[in-house]
Amino acid sequence: MGSLVVGVQQSLATEPRADVSTDVRPEKGWHHWLRPLSHLSVLVLKPFGDWVSLRRLARWWPSWDAILVFTAYFATRIYLLRFFTPRMSDLAGTYLGLSLHGMDCGQIPYADFDIQYPPLAWWLIALPRLLDPRQFTLDVLDDQAAFFALFHDYARVYRRILFLFDLAAMVLFWRLTRPRRQDTALELASDTRSGPFAFGTAEPRRRERRTWVRYALGLNLTYIAATTGLGHLLFDRLDLPLWLLLVAWASLWLSAEPQRAFCVRTAAAWIVLGLSVSFKVIPVLIVPYLLLATVLPPRQTAELASAASQGLVPGLTQSVPRRPPWAWRPALAALICLATGIGLPLAIQASSAGWKVFSWIPYHLERGLNVDSLWGSILALLHQFGLPATTVNSHDAIELLSPLVPAMRLAAALSQLALLAITLALAWRHRARFDRIAAYRTALWVLVAAVIVSNVFSPQYLIWALPLALLLAAEVLPSRVLPWLAMFGLVLGIVGLTTWLFPYHYLAESSRTALVPDLAPAACAALGLRNAAYLAMVVLLGRAWYTSLRSSPLACKT
């Protein structure tokens, strides 16, 4: 019977008839079971068009891993927004007071009162009060009942705004970590979507793709677990919008056309990067690497030239158009877009505040040695063996006072300069391989590594630093299980130690074994382990990043 059915199908395939479809391939996937309902929906809803059929809608149904990831995401966010009460929030002590001065009392930001954030961050702080039609005075700070009512309204609006940012960041993170399929010979030959999450359609690549799908699922679940573990900071700080700007830049940068020097998405990526610098300054560190990849000519790989010569890519000849050795015009356009993103918020705010709009820059340059930093944790551990050290509240942070603080600040400054100089030197040494993808990976690693070598390390930095580390892991980690398990374990360990320390064992009001002000041994040990785990993660990703930089295809010399 089976052979008879096969024979009938073969005869139908070889001898097509007018009333029999030549496409006898069965539809695969779970929507095959919805075929009767699909045909019924087409008959019932025929006047409205075929787009309403269940058969068409079923093809757009998300995959099982997407359902799992976003179910976990919404479950954790509902818990954080509805049932979780953050501790040590900055909304009441800092953001609400600043917004009252600027939005209710009519004072000019930066001119009449100091703000430690760039203009774009200040606008976000003032947005909840801008949306509230009520007007208050500073006397509300003395009325406890009225203040708590105002704080409740401000916190509700602020957290809802940040939830929208968080949802957008989750969608972009999901898109960036999904395994990408390469169907055309041009993509396979030119390696336009290089990275471990890029696959072809051959059967070995399909088996490899299943492995990477599991890693991508682990990345997204680790991201959700890490951000949920930082729930005391996630919706009560200013770092979540910075993470959204950075992941938006990454999405635009990777989706730009690789064979074009400058396009609309490239311009948008530079503008978004400028906005992120106008929100917080640290993304300015990655500008030199992106400019280097923009100035260098586009990579015409040997694989692409070989595919063109063999005729594997239709419409592509062996003489691929190339730019001059140095592409100054695209670099100039990139700088203009970057300056637009940085300067536009500053110019708008300077129209009222004048030159005082830059008053936040000296504020950050004067910051001392943060107790949470790597160098601060070294002093805190040395304090357990007799080194004199005390904590002081300065610049809205906990800083250390000790005879070794100047030396540690100097070590932090030299480490940051060494980080930038060494990575630039490596990028220049491998400039034949330093294309858009290599610049993207280098930028991610520099941002992640700059956190641990700086003299300032606040716990909220992990809101954007750990997701950037996960994005870099998606690009450079090999397919072996051990590096991925180490990466997931380090990220979750960093989050666990940070949450144990902040806010539960940070101040003496919270615990007898608190970090501040007595530098308790247990808290110092947890801080040292957290920074050691972060440093180990940076080393793991740095080694994988440099391996990927050396092993990327060389530019074609012809």
Coordinates of C-alpha atoms in Angstrom, one line a residue:
M1 CA 0.0 0.0 0.0
G2 CA 2.8 2.4 0.9
S3 CA 4.6 1.8 -2.5
L4 CA 1.3 2.3 -4.3
V5 CA 0.7 5.7 -2.7
V6 CA 4.3 6.7 -3.5
G7 CA 3.8 5.7 -7.1
V8 CA 0.6 7.7 -7.4
Q9 CA 2.3 10.7 -6.0
Q10 CA 5.2 10.3 -8.4
S11 CA 2.9 10.0 -11.3
L12 CA 1.0 13.1 -10.3
A13 CA 4.3 14.9 -10.0
T14 CA 5.6 13.9 -13.4
E15 CA 2.2 14.2 -15.3
P16 CA 0.5 17.4 -14.1
R17 CA -3.1 17.8 -14.8
A18 CA -5.1 20.9 -15.2
D19 CA -7.3 20.1 -12.1
V20 CA -4.6 18.7 -9.9
S21 CA -2.0 20.9 -8.2
T22 CA 1.6 20.0 -9.0
D23 CA 2.7 20.9 -5.5
V24 CA 2.0 17.8 -3.4
R25 CA 4.4 18.6 -0.6
P26 CA 2.7 18.4 2.8
E27 CA 2.8 21.5 4.9
K28 CA 5.0 21.1 7.9
G29 CA 4.6 22.6 11.3
W30 CA 1.8 22.7 13.8
H31 CA -0.4 24.9 11.6
H32 CA -0.9 21.8 9.4
W33 CA -3.6 20.8 12.0
L34 CA -5.4 24.1 11.5
R35 CA -6.0 23.5 7.8
P36 CA -9.7 22.6 8.1
L37 CA -10.3 25.7 10.2
S38 CA -8.2 27.7 7.8
H39 CA -10.4 26.7 4.8
L40 CA -13.5 27.4 6.9
S41 CA -12.3 30.8 7.8
V42 CA -11.6 31.6 4.2
L43 CA -15.2 30.7 3.2
V44 CA -16.8 32.6 6.1
L45 CA -14.6 35.7 5.9
K46 CA -14.1 35.7 2.1
P47 CA -15.4 39.3 1.7
F48 CA -12.7 40.6 4.0
G49 CA -9.8 39.0 2.0
D50 CA -7.5 36.1 2.4
W51 CA -5.3 37.8 5.0
V52 CA -7.7 36.9 7.8
S53 CA -7.4 33.2 7.3
L54 CA -6.0 31.2 10.2
R55 CA -3.6 29.5 7.8
R56 CA -1.9 32.8 7.1
L57 CA -2.0 33.9 10.7
A58 CA -0.6 30.6 11.9
R59 CA 2.6 31.2 10.0
W60 CA 3.2 34.3 12.0
W61 CA 2.8 32.5 15.3
P62 CA 5.9 32.8 17.4
S63 CA 8.2 29.8 18.0
W64 CA 8.3 27.8 21.2
D65 CA 11.4 29.5 22.4
A66 CA 9.9 33.0 21.9
I67 CA 6.8 32.0 23.8
L68 CA 8.9 30.7 26.6
V69 CA 11.2 33.7 26.8
F70 CA 8.4 36.4 26.6
T71 CA 6.3 34.4 29.1
A72 CA 9.1 34.5 31.5
Y73 CA 9.8 38.1 30.8
F74 CA 6.2 39.3 31.4
A75 CA 5.9 37.1 34.5
T76 CA 8.9 38.7 36.1
R77 CA 7.9 42.2 35.1
I78 CA 4.4 41.8 36.5
Y79 CA 6.0 40.7 39.7
L80 CA 8.5 43.6 39.8
L81 CA 5.8 46.2 39.0
R82 CA 2.9 44.9 41.0
F83 CA 4.2 42.9 44.0
F84 CA 7.8 44.0 44.5
T85 CA 8.9 47.0 46.6
P86 CA 12.4 48.4 45.7
R87 CA 14.6 49.5 48.5
M88 CA 17.0 52.4 48.5
S89 CA 15.3 54.0 45.5
D90 CA 16.7 57.2 44.0
L91 CA 13.2 58.4 43.0
A92 CA 12.3 60.0 46.3
G93 CA 15.7 61.2 47.4
T94 CA 17.0 62.6 44.1
Y95 CA 14.8 62.5 41.1
L96 CA 11.6 63.9 42.6
G97 CA 13.4 66.8 44.3
L98 CA 15.1 67.8 41.1
S99 CA 11.9 67.6 39.1
L100 CA 10.1 69.8 41.8
H101 CA 12.8 72.4 41.4
G102 CA 12.7 72.5 37.7
M103 CA 9.0 71.8 36.8
D104 CA 7.0 73.2 39.7
C105 CA 9.1 76.0 41.1
G106 CA 10.1 77.5 37.8
Q107 CA 13.8 77.3 38.4
I108 CA 16.2 76.8 35.5
P109 CA 18.1 73.5 35.5
Y110 CA 21.9 73.8 35.6
A111 CA 21.7 77.5 36.3
D112 CA 19.6 77.8 39.4
F113 CA 20.3 74.3 40.8
D114 CA 22.9 71.7 40.1
I115 CA 22.2 68.5 38.2
Q116 CA 24.8 65.8 37.9
Y117 CA 23.3 64.3 34.7
P118 CA 23.5 65.4 31.1
P119 CA 20.4 67.1 29.6
L120 CA 18.8 64.0 28.1
A121 CA 18.8 62.3 31.5
W122 CA 17.4 65.4 33.1
W123 CA 14.5 65.4 30.7
L124 CA 13.6 61.8 31.7
I125 CA 13.7 62.8 35.4
A126 CA 11.4 65.7 34.7
L127 CA 9.0 63.8 32.4
P128 CA 6.7 62.4 35.2
R129 CA 6.2 65.9 36.6
L130 CA 5.6 67.3 33.1
L131 CA 2.8 64.8 32.6
D132 CA 1.2 65.7 35.9
P133 CA -1.1 68.8 35.5
R134 CA -0.9 69.6 39.3
Q135 CA 1.4 72.2 40.6
F136 CA 3.3 71.9 43.9
T137 CA 5.8 74.0 45.9
L138 CA 8.8 72.9 47.9
D139 CA 6.5 73.0 51.0
V140 CA 5.3 69.6 50.0
L141 CA 8.7 68.2 51.2
D142 CA 7.8 69.2 54.8
D143 CA 4.3 67.6 54.7
Q144 CA 5.0 63.8 55.0
A145 CA 1.5 62.7 53.9
A146 CA 1.5 64.9 50.8
F147 CA 5.0 64.0 49.9
F148 CA 4.4 60.3 50.0
A149 CA 1.3 60.7 47.9
L150 CA 3.3 62.8 45.4
F151 CA 6.1 60.3 45.4
H152 CA 3.7 57.4 44.8
D153 CA 2.3 59.2 41.7
Y154 CA 5.8 60.1 40.5
A155 CA 7.1 56.6 41.0
R156 CA 4.2 55.0 39.2
V157 CA 4.6 57.1 36.1
Y158 CA 8.4 56.8 36.1
R159 CA 8.3 53.1 36.4
R160 CA 5.7 52.7 33.7
I161 CA 7.8 54.8 31.3
L162 CA 10.9 52.7 32.1
F163 CA 8.9 49.5 31.6
L164 CA 8.2 50.6 28.0
F165 CA 11.9 51.1 27.6
D166 CA 12.6 47.7 29.1
L167 CA 10.1 46.0 26.8
A168 CA 11.7 47.7 23.7
A169 CA 15.1 46.6 24.9
M170 CA 13.9 43.0 25.4
V171 CA 12.6 42.9 21.9
L172 CA 15.8 44.2 20.4
F173 CA 17.9 41.9 22.6
W174 CA 15.8 38.9 21.4
R175 CA 16.3 39.9 17.8
L176 CA 20.0 40.4 18.2
T177 CA 20.5 37.0 19.9
R178 CA 18.3 34.9 17.6
P179 CA 20.2 32.6 15.3
R180 CA 20.2 34.2 11.8
R181 CA 19.7 32.1 8.7
Q182 CA 21.8 32.7 5.6
D183 CA 20.1 31.6 2.4
T184 CA 22.0 33.3 -0.4
A185 CA 25.4 32.5 -1.7
L186 CA 26.3 36.2 -1.4
E187 CA 25.7 36.1 2.4
L188 CA 27.6 32.9 2.8
A189 CA 30.5 34.0 0.7
S190 CA 30.8 37.6 1.9
D191 CA 30.2 36.7 5.5
T192 CA 27.9 39.7 5.9
R193 CA 26.3 38.2 8.9
S194 CA 29.4 36.7 10.5
G195 CA 29.3 35.3 14.0
P196 CA 28.3 32.1 15.7
F197 CA 24.6 32.9 15.3
A198 CA 24.7 32.8 11.5
F199 CA 23.8 29.6 9.6
G200 CA 23.2 28.3 6.2
T201 CA 20.6 25.8 4.9
A202 CA 22.8 22.7 4.7
E203 CA 21.9 19.8 7.0
P204 CA 25.1 20.1 9.1
R205 CA 24.4 23.7 9.6
R206 CA 20.9 22.9 10.6
R207 CA 22.2 20.5 13.3
E208 CA 24.6 23.2 14.4
R209 CA 21.7 25.7 14.5
R210 CA 19.8 23.6 17.0
T211 CA 22.8 23.8 19.3
W212 CA 22.9 27.6 19.0
V213 CA 19.2 27.9 19.5
R214 CA 19.7 26.4 22.9
Y215 CA 22.5 28.9 23.6
A216 CA 20.3 31.8 22.4
L217 CA 17.5 30.5 24.7
G218 CA 20.0 30.4 27.6
L219 CA 21.2 34.0 26.8
N220 CA 17.6 35.4 26.9
L221 CA 16.7 33.5 30.1
T222 CA 19.9 34.6 31.7
Y223 CA 19.2 38.2 30.7
I224 CA 15.7 38.0 32.2
A225 CA 17.1 36.4 35.4
A226 CA 19.8 39.0 35.7
T227 CA 17.6 42.0 35.2
T228 CA 15.0 40.5 37.6
G229 CA 17.7 40.0 40.2
L230 CA 18.6 43.7 39.9
G231 CA 14.9 44.6 40.6
H232 CA 15.9 47.1 43.3
L233 CA 17.7 49.1 40.6
L234 CA 16.0 48.3 37.3
F235 CA 13.1 50.7 37.3
D236 CA 14.4 53.2 39.9
R237 CA 17.6 54.4 38.2
L238 CA 18.6 56.0 35.0
D239 CA 20.6 53.1 33.5
L240 CA 17.8 51.3 31.8
P241 CA 17.3 54.0 29.1
L242 CA 21.0 53.9 28.5
W243 CA 20.8 50.2 27.8
L244 CA 17.9 50.8 25.4
L245 CA 19.9 53.4 23.5
L246 CA 22.9 51.0 23.3
V247 CA 20.9 48.0 22.1
A248 CA 19.2 50.2 19.6
W249 CA 22.6 51.4 18.3
A250 CA 23.7 47.8 18.1
S251 CA 20.6 46.8 16.1
L252 CA 21.0 49.6 13.7
W253 CA 24.8 49.1 13.3
L254 CA 24.4 45.4 12.5
S255 CA 21.5 45.9 10.1
A256 CA 23.3 48.4 8.0
E257 CA 24.4 47.3 4.5
P258 CA 28.0 46.0 4.9
Q259 CA 29.1 46.7 1.4
R260 CA 28.1 50.4 1.5
A261 CA 30.3 53.0 3.2
F262 CA 27.4 55.0 4.6
C263 CA 23.6 54.4 4.5
V264 CA 20.5 55.6 6.4
R265 CA 20.8 52.9 9.1
T266 CA 24.5 53.8 9.6
A267 CA 23.5 57.4 10.1
A268 CA 20.8 56.4 12.5
A269 CA 23.2 54.3 14.4
W270 CA 25.6 57.2 14.8
I271 CA 22.8 59.5 15.9
V272 CA 21.5 57.0 18.5
L273 CA 25.1 56.6 19.8
G274 CA 25.3 60.4 20.1
L275 CA 22.1 60.4 22.1
S276 CA 23.5 57.7 24.4
V277 CA 26.5 59.9 25.0
S278 CA 24.2 62.8 25.8
F279 CA 22.4 60.6 28.3
K280 CA 25.5 59.2 30.0
V281 CA 29.1 59.9 28.9
I282 CA 30.6 56.4 28.9
P283 CA 29.6 55.3 25.3
V284 CA 32.0 57.9 24.0
L285 CA 34.7 55.3 24.6
I286 CA 33.7 53.3 21.6
V287 CA 33.7 56.1 19.1
P288 CA 37.4 55.6 18.0
Y289 CA 36.8 51.9 17.1
L290 CA 33.7 52.7 15.1
L291 CA 35.4 55.5 13.3
L292 CA 38.4 53.2 12.5
A293 CA 36.0 50.7 10.9
T294 CA 34.3 53.5 9.0
V295 CA 37.6 55.0 7.6
L296 CA 39.0 51.6 6.5
P297 CA 37.7 50.3 3.2
P298 CA 35.0 47.7 3.2
R299 CA 36.1 44.1 3.4
Q300 CA 36.1 42.2 0.2
T301 CA 36.9 38.8 1.6
A302 CA 38.8 36.2 -0.4
E303 CA 35.7 34.0 -0.1
L304 CA 33.6 36.6 -1.8
A305 CA 36.1 37.0 -4.6
S306 CA 36.3 33.2 -5.1
A307 CA 32.5 32.9 -5.1
A308 CA 32.3 35.7 -7.7
S309 CA 34.9 34.1 -9.9
Q310 CA 33.1 30.7 -9.8
G311 CA 29.8 32.3 -10.6
L312 CA 28.2 31.2 -7.3
V313 CA 26.6 34.6 -6.8
P314 CA 24.3 35.7 -9.6
G315 CA 24.9 39.3 -10.8
L316 CA 28.2 39.6 -9.0
T317 CA 31.4 40.0 -11.0
Q318 CA 34.9 39.4 -9.8
S319 CA 35.6 43.2 -9.9
V320 CA 33.7 44.3 -6.8
P321 CA 33.6 48.1 -6.5
R322 CA 35.9 49.3 -3.7
R323 CA 36.4 52.6 -2.0
P324 CA 39.6 54.5 -1.9
P325 CA 42.2 53.3 0.7
W326 CA 40.9 55.9 3.2
A327 CA 37.2 56.7 3.3
W328 CA 37.2 60.2 4.8
R329 CA 33.7 61.2 3.6
P330 CA 31.9 58.5 5.4
A331 CA 33.9 59.2 8.5
L332 CA 33.0 62.9 8.2
A333 CA 29.3 62.1 7.8
A334 CA 29.6 59.8 10.8
L335 CA 31.1 62.6 12.9
I336 CA 28.3 65.0 11.8
C337 CA 25.6 62.5 12.9
L338 CA 27.4 61.8 16.2
A339 CA 27.7 65.5 16.9
T340 CA 24.0 65.9 16.1
G341 CA 23.0 63.3 18.6
I342 CA 25.3 64.8 21.3
G343 CA 24.8 68.5 20.6
L344 CA 21.1 68.8 20.0
P345 CA 20.0 68.1 23.6
L346 CA 22.9 70.3 24.9
A347 CA 21.9 73.1 22.5
I348 CA 18.2 72.9 23.5
Q349 CA 19.1 73.0 27.2
A350 CA 21.7 75.7 26.7
S351 CA 19.1 78.0 25.3
S352 CA 17.9 78.6 28.9
A353 CA 20.9 77.5 31.1
G354 CA 23.7 78.9 29.0
W355 CA 27.2 77.5 29.5
K356 CA 26.2 76.1 32.8
V357 CA 24.7 73.2 31.0
F358 CA 28.2 71.7 31.1
S359 CA 28.4 72.0 34.9
W360 CA 28.0 68.2 35.3
I361 CA 31.3 67.5 33.6
P362 CA 33.5 68.9 36.5
Y363 CA 31.2 67.1 38.9
H364 CA 32.2 63.7 37.5
L365 CA 35.8 64.6 37.1
E366 CA 36.1 65.3 40.8
R367 CA 34.7 62.0 41.9
G368 CA 36.9 60.0 44.3
L369 CA 37.4 56.2 44.7
N370 CA 34.0 54.4 44.9
V371 CA 33.8 51.6 47.5
D372 CA 32.1 49.3 44.9
S373 CA 35.0 49.6 42.4
L374 CA 37.7 47.0 41.9
W375 CA 40.2 49.3 43.5
G376 CA 37.9 50.1 46.4
S377 CA 37.3 46.5 47.1
I378 CA 41.1 45.9 47.2
L379 CA 41.4 48.7 49.9
A380 CA 38.4 47.3 51.7
L381 CA 40.0 43.8 51.9
L382 CA 43.3 45.4 53.0
H383 CA 41.4 47.2 55.7
Q384 CA 40.7 43.8 57.3
F385 CA 44.5 43.4 57.7
G386 CA 45.1 46.7 59.4
L387 CA 45.1 49.3 56.6
P388 CA 43.3 52.5 57.8
A389 CA 40.2 53.2 55.7
T390 CA 36.9 54.9 56.2
T391 CA 33.8 55.6 54.1
V392 CA 32.3 58.9 53.3
N393 CA 29.2 60.0 51.4
S394 CA 30.4 62.2 48.6
H395 CA 29.0 63.0 45.1
D396 CA 25.8 61.0 45.9
A397 CA 28.0 57.8 46.3
I398 CA 30.0 56.0 49.0
E399 CA 33.7 56.8 48.6
L400 CA 36.7 55.6 50.5
L401 CA 39.2 57.6 52.4
S402 CA 42.6 56.0 52.9
P403 CA 46.3 56.8 52.4
L404 CA 46.3 54.5 49.3
V405 CA 43.4 56.3 47.6
P406 CA 45.6 58.5 45.4
A407 CA 47.6 55.5 44.3
M408 CA 44.4 53.6 43.5
R409 CA 43.0 56.5 41.6
L410 CA 46.2 56.7 39.5
A411 CA 46.0 52.9 38.9
A412 CA 42.4 53.3 37.7
A413 CA 43.3 56.1 35.3
L414 CA 46.3 54.2 33.9
S415 CA 44.2 51.1 33.5
Q416 CA 41.6 52.9 31.5
L417 CA 44.2 54.5 29.3
A418 CA 45.9 51.1 28.8
L419 CA 42.6 49.5 27.9
L420 CA 41.9 52.0 25.2
A421 CA 45.5 52.1 23.9
I422 CA 45.9 48.3 23.7
T423 CA 42.6 47.7 22.0
L424 CA 43.3 50.5 19.5
A425 CA 46.7 49.0 18.8
L426 CA 45.2 45.5 18.3
A427 CA 42.6 46.9 16.0
W428 CA 45.2 48.7 13.9
R429 CA 47.4 45.7 13.8
H430 CA 44.5 43.6 12.4
R431 CA 43.1 46.4 10.3
A432 CA 42.8 44.1 7.3
R433 CA 40.2 42.2 9.4
F434 CA 38.7 45.1 11.3
D435 CA 35.4 45.6 9.6
R436 CA 32.0 46.6 10.9
I437 CA 31.4 43.3 12.8
A438 CA 34.9 43.5 14.4
A439 CA 34.3 47.1 15.5
Y440 CA 31.0 46.1 17.0
R441 CA 32.6 43.3 19.1
T442 CA 35.4 45.5 20.1
A443 CA 33.0 48.3 21.2
L444 CA 31.1 45.8 23.4
W445 CA 34.2 44.5 25.1
V446 CA 35.6 47.9 25.8
L447 CA 32.3 49.1 27.4
V448 CA 32.2 45.9 29.5
A449 CA 35.8 46.1 30.5
A450 CA 35.7 49.9 31.3
V451 CA 33.3 49.3 34.1
I452 CA 35.7 47.1 36.2
V453 CA 38.8 49.3 35.7
S454 CA 37.2 52.6 36.5
N455 CA 37.4 54.3 39.9
V456 CA 33.6 54.5 39.9
F457 CA 31.4 51.3 39.9
S458 CA 27.8 51.7 40.9
P459 CA 25.6 48.6 41.2
Q460 CA 23.2 50.1 38.6
Y461 CA 25.9 49.9 35.9
L462 CA 25.2 46.2 35.7
I463 CA 21.8 47.0 34.2
W464 CA 23.5 47.7 30.9
A465 CA 27.0 46.1 31.3
L466 CA 25.8 42.6 31.8
P467 CA 23.4 42.6 28.8
L468 CA 26.3 44.0 26.7
A469 CA 28.4 41.1 27.9
L470 CA 25.7 38.7 26.9
L471 CA 25.5 40.3 23.4
L472 CA 29.3 39.9 23.1
A473 CA 29.1 36.3 24.2
A474 CA 26.6 35.6 21.4
E475 CA 29.2 36.9 18.9
V476 CA 32.5 35.5 20.1
L477 CA 32.1 32.4 22.4
P478 CA 32.8 29.1 20.8
S479 CA 30.2 26.3 20.5
R480 CA 31.7 24.3 23.4
V481 CA 29.4 23.9 26.4
L482 CA 32.0 24.9 29.1
P483 CA 32.5 28.5 28.1
W484 CA 28.8 29.1 27.9
L485 CA 28.2 27.5 31.3
A486 CA 31.0 29.6 32.7
M487 CA 29.4 32.7 31.2
F488 CA 26.0 32.0 32.5
G489 CA 27.3 31.1 35.9
L490 CA 29.5 34.3 36.2
V491 CA 26.6 36.6 35.2
L492 CA 24.2 35.0 37.7
G493 CA 26.9 35.0 40.4
I494 CA 27.6 38.7 39.8
V495 CA 23.9 39.5 40.1
G496 CA 23.5 37.3 43.2
L497 CA 26.4 38.8 45.0
T498 CA 25.4 42.4 44.0
T499 CA 21.8 41.9 45.3
W500 CA 23.0 40.3 48.5
L501 CA 25.2 43.3 49.1
F502 CA 23.0 46.1 47.7
P503 CA 20.6 46.9 49.3
Y504 CA 20.5 44.2 52.0
H505 CA 24.0 44.5 53.4
Y506 CA 25.1 47.9 52.2
L507 CA 24.1 50.3 55.0
A508 CA 24.3 49.7 58.7
E509 CA 20.5 50.4 58.9
S510 CA 19.9 47.3 56.9
S511 CA 22.3 44.8 58.5
R512 CA 24.8 44.5 61.3
T513 CA 27.4 43.2 58.8
A514 CA 27.0 46.1 56.4
L515 CA 29.6 47.5 54.1
V516 CA 29.0 51.1 55.1
P517 CA 30.3 52.6 57.3
D518 CA 32.2 49.9 59.1
L519 CA 33.5 47.8 56.2
A520 CA 32.4 44.5 57.7
P521 CA 34.4 41.5 56.7
A522 CA 31.5 39.6 55.3
A523 CA 30.4 42.5 53.1
C524 CA 34.0 43.2 52.0
A525 CA 34.4 39.5 51.0
A526 CA 31.2 39.5 49.0
L527 CA 32.3 42.7 47.3
G528 CA 35.7 41.2 46.4
L529 CA 34.1 38.0 45.1
R530 CA 31.7 40.1 42.9
N531 CA 34.5 42.1 41.4
A532 CA 36.6 39.0 40.9
A533 CA 33.7 37.3 39.1
Y534 CA 33.2 40.4 36.9
L535 CA 36.9 40.5 36.1
A536 CA 36.9 36.8 35.2
M537 CA 34.0 37.4 32.9
V538 CA 35.9 40.3 31.2
V539 CA 38.9 38.0 30.7
L540 CA 36.8 35.2 29.3
L541 CA 35.1 37.5 26.8
G542 CA 38.4 39.3 26.0
R543 CA 40.1 36.1 25.1
A544 CA 37.2 35.0 22.9
W545 CA 37.1 38.5 21.3
Y546 CA 40.8 38.5 20.4
T547 CA 40.5 35.0 19.0
S548 CA 37.6 36.1 16.8
L549 CA 39.6 39.1 15.7
R550 CA 42.5 37.0 14.6
S551 CA 40.4 34.3 12.9
S552 CA 38.1 36.6 10.9
P553 CA 38.7 36.4 7.1
L554 CA 41.4 38.5 5.6
A555 CA 40.6 41.2 3.1
C556 CA 41.2 40.2 -0.5
K557 CA 44.5 41.6 -1.8
T558 CA 43.6 41.7 -5.5

